[in-house]
PDB file of C-alpha atoms in Angstrom:
ATOM      1  CA  MET A   1      21.752 -18.536  -3.669  1.00  0.00           C
ATOM      2  CA  LYS A   2      18.573 -20.607  -1.362  1.00  0.00           C
ATOM      3  CA  LYS A   3      20.016 -17.912   1.914  1.00  0.00           C
ATOM      4  CA  TYR A   4      19.035 -14.672  -1.386  1.00  0.00           C
ATOM      5  CA  PHE A   5      15.665 -16.003  -2.294  1.00  0.00           C
ATOM      6  CA  ILE A   6      14.913 -15.601   1.910  1.00  0.00           C
ATOM      7  CA  LEU A   7      16.301 -13.399   2.741  1.00  0.00           C
ATOM      8  CA  ILE A   8      14.477 -11.366  -0.257  1.00  0.00           C
ATOM      9  CA  ASN A   9      11.194 -12.666   1.390  1.00  0.00           C
ATOM     10  CA  LEU A  10      12.041 -11.443   4.331  1.00  0.00           C
ATOM     11  CA  ILE A  11      12.370  -8.053   2.382  1.00  0.00           C
ATOM     12  CA  LEU A  12       9.304  -7.746   1.392  1.00  0.00           C
ATOM     13  CA  ILE A  13       7.561  -9.386   4.035  1.00  0.00           C
ATOM     14  CA  SER A  14       8.648  -6.449   6.444  1.00  0.00           C
ATOM     15  CA  SER A  15       8.816  -3.228   4.386  1.00  0.00           C
ATOM     16  CA  GLY A  16       4.973  -3.773   3.371  1.00  0.00           C
ATOM     17  CA  CYS A  17       3.657  -2.646   6.948  1.00  0.00           C
ATOM     18  CA  ALA A  18       0.324  -3.833   7.826  1.00  0.00           C
ATOM     19  CA  PRO A  19      -2.549  -1.213   5.932  1.00  0.00           C
ATOM     20  CA  PRO A  20      -4.873  -0.352   8.856  1.00  0.00           C
ATOM     21  CA  SER A  21      -8.100  -2.161   8.240  1.00  0.00           C
ATOM     22  CA  LEU A  22     -10.904  -0.106   6.257  1.00  0.00           C
ATOM     23  CA  ALA A  23     -14.336  -2.302   7.100  1.00  0.00           C
ATOM     24  CA  THR A  24     -13.146  -0.310  11.058  1.00  0.00           C
ATOM     25  CA  TYR A  25     -12.432   2.985   9.443  1.00  0.00           C
ATOM     26  CA  GLU A  26     -13.996   5.977  10.776  1.00  0.00           C
ATOM     27  CA  PRO A  27     -13.202   9.673   9.604  1.00  0.00           C
ATOM     28  CA  VAL A  28     -14.158  11.851  12.601  1.00  0.00           C
ATOM     29  CA  VAL A  29     -17.744  14.491  12.992  1.00  0.00           C
ATOM     30  CA  ASP A  30     -18.994  16.109  14.676  1.00  0.00           C
ATOM     31  CA  PRO A  31     -21.890  13.662  16.539  1.00  0.00           C
ATOM     32  CA  TYR A  32     -24.060  17.329  18.588  1.00  0.00           C
ATOM     33  CA  SER A  33     -24.205  18.378  14.104  1.00  0.00           C
ATOM     34  CA  THR A  34     -24.267  15.068  12.013  1.00  0.00           C
ATOM     35  CA  ASP A  35     -27.129  12.565  11.971  1.00  0.00           C
ATOM     36  CA  MET A  36     -25.981   9.917  13.103  1.00  0.00           C
ATOM     37  CA  ALA A  37     -28.356   7.193  11.930  1.00  0.00           C
ATOM     38  CA  ALA A  38     -28.114   8.833   8.383  1.00  0.00           C
ATOM     39  CA  PHE A  39     -24.458   8.238   9.065  1.00  0.00           C
ATOM     40  CA  GLN A  40     -23.828   5.228   9.342  1.00  0.00           C
ATOM     41  CA  PRO A  41     -25.602   3.394   6.448  1.00  0.00           C
ATOM     42  CA  ASP A  42     -23.763   5.992   4.133  1.00  0.00           C
ATOM     43  CA  LEU A  43     -19.875   5.183   5.818  1.00  0.00           C
ATOM     44  CA  VAL A  44     -21.446   1.784   5.384  1.00  0.00           C
ATOM     45  CA  GLN A  45     -21.873   2.223   1.448  1.00  0.00           C
ATOM     46  CA  CYS A  46     -19.013   4.693   0.725  1.00  0.00           C
ATOM     47  CA  ARG A  47     -16.802   2.013   2.748  1.00  0.00           C
ATOM     48  CA  GLY A  48     -17.894  -0.765   0.122  1.00  0.00           C
ATOM     49  CA  ILE A  49     -16.952   1.484  -2.768  1.00  0.00           C
ATOM     50  CA  ALA A  50     -13.082   2.087  -1.178  1.00  0.00           C
ATOM     51  CA  SER A  51     -12.922  -1.400  -0.706  1.00  0.00           C
ATOM     52  CA  ALA A  52     -14.236  -2.365  -4.917  1.00  0.00           C
ATOM     53  CA  ALA A  53     -10.936   0.499  -5.165  1.00  0.00           C
ATOM     54  CA  LYS A  54      -8.655  -0.801  -2.714  1.00  0.00           C
ATOM     55  CA  ALA A  55      -8.740  -4.599  -4.670  1.00  0.00           C
ATOM     56  CA  LYS A  56      -7.795  -2.248  -7.466  1.00  0.00           C
ATOM     57  CA  TYR A  57      -4.975  -0.946  -6.213  1.00  0.00           C
ATOM     58  CA  GLU A  58      -3.044  -4.160  -4.670  1.00  0.00           C
ATOM     59  CA  LYS A  59      -3.798  -5.774  -7.608  1.00  0.00           C
ATOM     60  CA  GLN A  60      -1.168  -2.858  -9.653  1.00  0.00           C
ATOM     61  CA  ALA A  61       0.968  -2.815  -6.819  1.00  0.00           C
ATOM     62  CA  SER A  62       1.317  -6.158  -6.904  1.00  0.00           C
ATOM     63  CA  GLN A  63       2.235  -6.243 -10.457  1.00  0.00           C
ATOM     64  CA  GLN A  64       4.603  -2.657  -9.489  1.00  0.00           C
ATOM     65  CA  ALA A  65       6.141  -5.310  -6.691  1.00  0.00           C
ATOM     66  CA  ALA A  66       6.929  -8.135  -9.958  1.00  0.00           C
ATOM     67  CA  THR A  67       8.185  -5.432 -11.654  1.00  0.00           C
ATOM     68  CA  ASN A  68      10.148  -3.537  -9.957  1.00  0.00           C
ATOM     69  CA  LEU A  69      12.059  -7.195  -8.113  1.00  0.00           C
ATOM     70  CA  MET A  70      12.902  -8.304 -11.579  1.00  0.00           C
ATOM     71  CA  VAL A  71      14.091  -5.583 -13.402  1.00  0.00           C
ATOM     72  CA  GLY A  72      16.196  -4.892  -9.519  1.00  0.00           C
ATOM     73  CA  ALA A  73      17.539  -8.881 -10.057  1.00  0.00           C
ATOM     74  CA  VAL A  74      19.143  -8.515 -13.593  1.00  0.00           C
ATOM     75  CA  SER A  75      20.509  -4.426 -13.062  1.00  0.00           C
ATOM     76  CA  GLY A  76      21.609  -6.319  -9.982  1.00  0.00           C
ATOM     77  CA  ALA A  77      23.772  -9.378 -11.775  1.00  0.00           C
ATOM     78  CA  LEU A  78      25.017  -6.811 -14.632  1.00  0.00           C
ATOM     79  CA  VAL A  79      26.594  -5.444 -12.837  1.00  0.00           C
ATOM     80  CA  GLY A  80      27.797  -8.009 -10.764  1.00  0.00           C
ATOM     81  CA  ALA A  81      29.007  -9.626 -13.640  1.00  0.00           C
ATOM     82  CA  ALA A  82      30.941  -6.395 -15.194  1.00  0.00           C
ATOM     83  CA  VAL A  83      32.303  -5.663 -11.432  1.00  0.00           C
ATOM     84  CA  GLY A  84      32.957 -10.138 -11.655  1.00  0.00           C
ATOM     85  CA  THR A  85      35.262 -10.210 -14.360  1.00  0.00           C
ATOM     86  CA  GLY A  86      37.620 -11.652 -15.120  1.00  0.00           C
ATOM     87  CA  SER A  87      37.565 -12.768 -11.601  1.00  0.00           C
ATOM     88  CA  ALA A  88      37.444 -15.734  -9.924  1.00  0.00           C
ATOM     89  CA  ASN A  89      34.495 -14.619  -7.830  1.00  0.00           C
ATOM     90  CA  GLN A  90      32.463 -13.931 -11.197  1.00  0.00           C
ATOM     91  CA  GLY A  91      29.616 -16.038 -10.290  1.00  0.00           C
ATOM     92  CA  ASN A  92      29.164 -15.116  -5.912  1.00  0.00           C
ATOM     93  CA  LEU A  93      29.038 -11.141  -7.980  1.00  0.00           C
ATOM     94  CA  ILE A  94      26.718 -11.338 -10.047  1.00  0.00           C
ATOM     95  CA  ALA A  95      24.239 -14.199  -7.318  1.00  0.00           C
ATOM     96  CA  THR A  96      25.188 -10.896  -4.480  1.00  0.00           C
ATOM     97  CA  GLY A  97      24.287  -8.140  -7.522  1.00  0.00           C
ATOM     98  CA  ALA A  98      21.319 -10.218  -8.174  1.00  0.00           C
ATOM     99  CA  ALA A  99      20.107 -10.764  -4.961  1.00  0.00           C
ATOM    100  CA  ALA A 100      21.096  -7.099  -3.933  1.00  0.00           C
ATOM    101  CA  GLY A 101      19.442  -5.473  -7.095  1.00  0.00           C
ATOM    102  CA  ALA A 102      15.159  -7.601  -6.611  1.00  0.00           C
ATOM    103  CA  ALA A 103      16.455  -6.307  -2.723  1.00  0.00           C
ATOM    104  CA  GLY A 104      16.204  -2.841  -3.584  1.00  0.00           C
ATOM    105  CA  GLY A 105      13.961  -3.414  -6.633  1.00  0.00           C
ATOM    106  CA  ALA A 106      11.600  -4.887  -4.933  1.00  0.00           C
ATOM    107  CA  THR A 107      11.641  -2.018  -1.902  1.00  0.00           C
ATOM    108  CA  ALA A 108      10.971   1.057  -4.847  1.00  0.00           C
ATOM    109  CA  GLY A 109       7.135   1.742  -5.876  1.00  0.00           C
ATOM    110  CA  SER A 110       6.108   3.014  -2.633  1.00  0.00           C
ATOM    111  CA  GLU A 111       3.848   5.614  -4.650  1.00  0.00           C
ATOM    112  CA  TYR A 112       1.895   2.153  -5.123  1.00  0.00           C
ATOM    113  CA  ALA A 113       2.409   0.095  -1.204  1.00  0.00           C
ATOM    114  CA  THR A 114       1.198   4.628   0.156  1.00  0.00           C
ATOM    115  CA  LEU A 115      -1.988   4.363  -2.381  1.00  0.00           C
ATOM    116  CA  VAL A 116      -2.761   1.085  -0.813  1.00  0.00           C
ATOM    117  CA  LYS A 117      -2.535   1.709   2.787  1.00  0.00           C
ATOM    118  CA  TYR A 118      -4.235   5.299   2.286  1.00  0.00           C
ATOM    119  CA  GLY A 119      -6.144   5.760  -0.713  1.00  0.00           C
ATOM    120  CA  PRO A 120      -8.531   3.674   0.451  1.00  0.00           C
ATOM    121  CA  ASN A 121      -9.139   5.835   3.517  1.00  0.00           C
ATOM    122  CA  ARG A 122      -9.341   8.240   1.274  1.00  0.00           C
ATOM    123  CA  ILE A 123     -11.443   7.499  -0.737  1.00  0.00           C
ATOM    124  CA  VAL A 124     -13.762   7.683   1.915  1.00  0.00           C
ATOM    125  CA  ASP A 125     -13.251  10.811   3.443  1.00  0.00           C
ATOM    126  CA  ARG A 126     -14.304  12.205  -0.380  1.00  0.00           C
ATOM    127  CA  CYS A 127     -17.090  10.076  -0.225  1.00  0.00           C
ATOM    128  CA  LEU A 128     -18.678  10.991   2.869  1.00  0.00           C
ATOM    129  CA  THR A 129     -17.780  14.989   1.705  1.00  0.00           C
ATOM    130  CA  ASN A 130     -19.774  14.260  -1.684  1.00  0.00           C
ATOM    131  CA  ARG A 131     -21.970  13.458   0.702  1.00  0.00           C
ATOM    132  CA  GLY A 132     -22.724  16.510   2.859  1.00  0.00           C
ATOM    133  CA  TYR A 133     -20.832  15.303   5.642  1.00  0.00           C
ATOM    134  CA  LYS A 134     -18.638  17.798   7.133  1.00  0.00           C
ATOM    135  CA  LEU A 135     -15.243  15.525   8.095  1.00  0.00           C
ATOM    136  CA  LEU A 136     -13.095  16.859  11.516  1.00  0.00           C
ATOM    137  CA  ASN A 137     -10.402  14.960  10.596  1.00  0.00           C
ATOM    138  CA  ASP A 138      -7.534  15.426   7.340  1.00  0.00           C
ATOM    139  CA  ILE A 139      -7.979  13.866   4.222  1.00  0.00           C
ATOM    140  CA  GLY A 140      -7.818   9.837   4.699  1.00  0.00           C
ATOM    141  CA  MET A 141      -6.597  10.038   9.132  1.00  0.00           C
ATOM    142  CA  GLY A 142      -9.834   9.295   9.984  1.00  0.00           C
ATOM    143  CA  THR A 143      -9.809   6.714  13.624  1.00  0.00           C
ATOM    144  CA  ASN A 144      -9.131   2.858  12.985  1.00  0.00           C
TER     145      ASN A 144
END
C-alpha cells in the first residue's frame, strides 16, 4: 500500500505544473501611447487584487482535489472488490482499484487548475483594462 501512496504523490506533483509568477506578470502595452509612470502603480495595485483572488482559487482547488481523490479511491476500491469477488487476489484488486481511482480523481478537476494558473493574470489584465489601458496581448497572456 505504501508504493501506491508514493505513486499517487508523484502523480499529484507531476500534474501540477508551476503557475506563472504573478509578481513578474506584465501585460503588453504600447509604451508610446501609455503613460508608463502611471501604469506601474496601477499594475502593482491590480497584481494585489489578483493575488487575493489567487489565494481563494488555490484553496478551492485544494478542497476539490481532496474530494476528487477520496471519491476516486472509494470508487476504485469498489470496482476492485466487485471484479475480485471470489478471487484469491481480491485484496490486491481492491488496492489496485483504489490507487487507480485515486490517481484518476487527483487528475480530475482541471478547471480549478486552469483557474489557479491563469485566472490571476486575467484579473490583472481586466483590472488594467477597466482603468483605461489598452492591452495588446490576449487576456491573461502577457509576459513573465
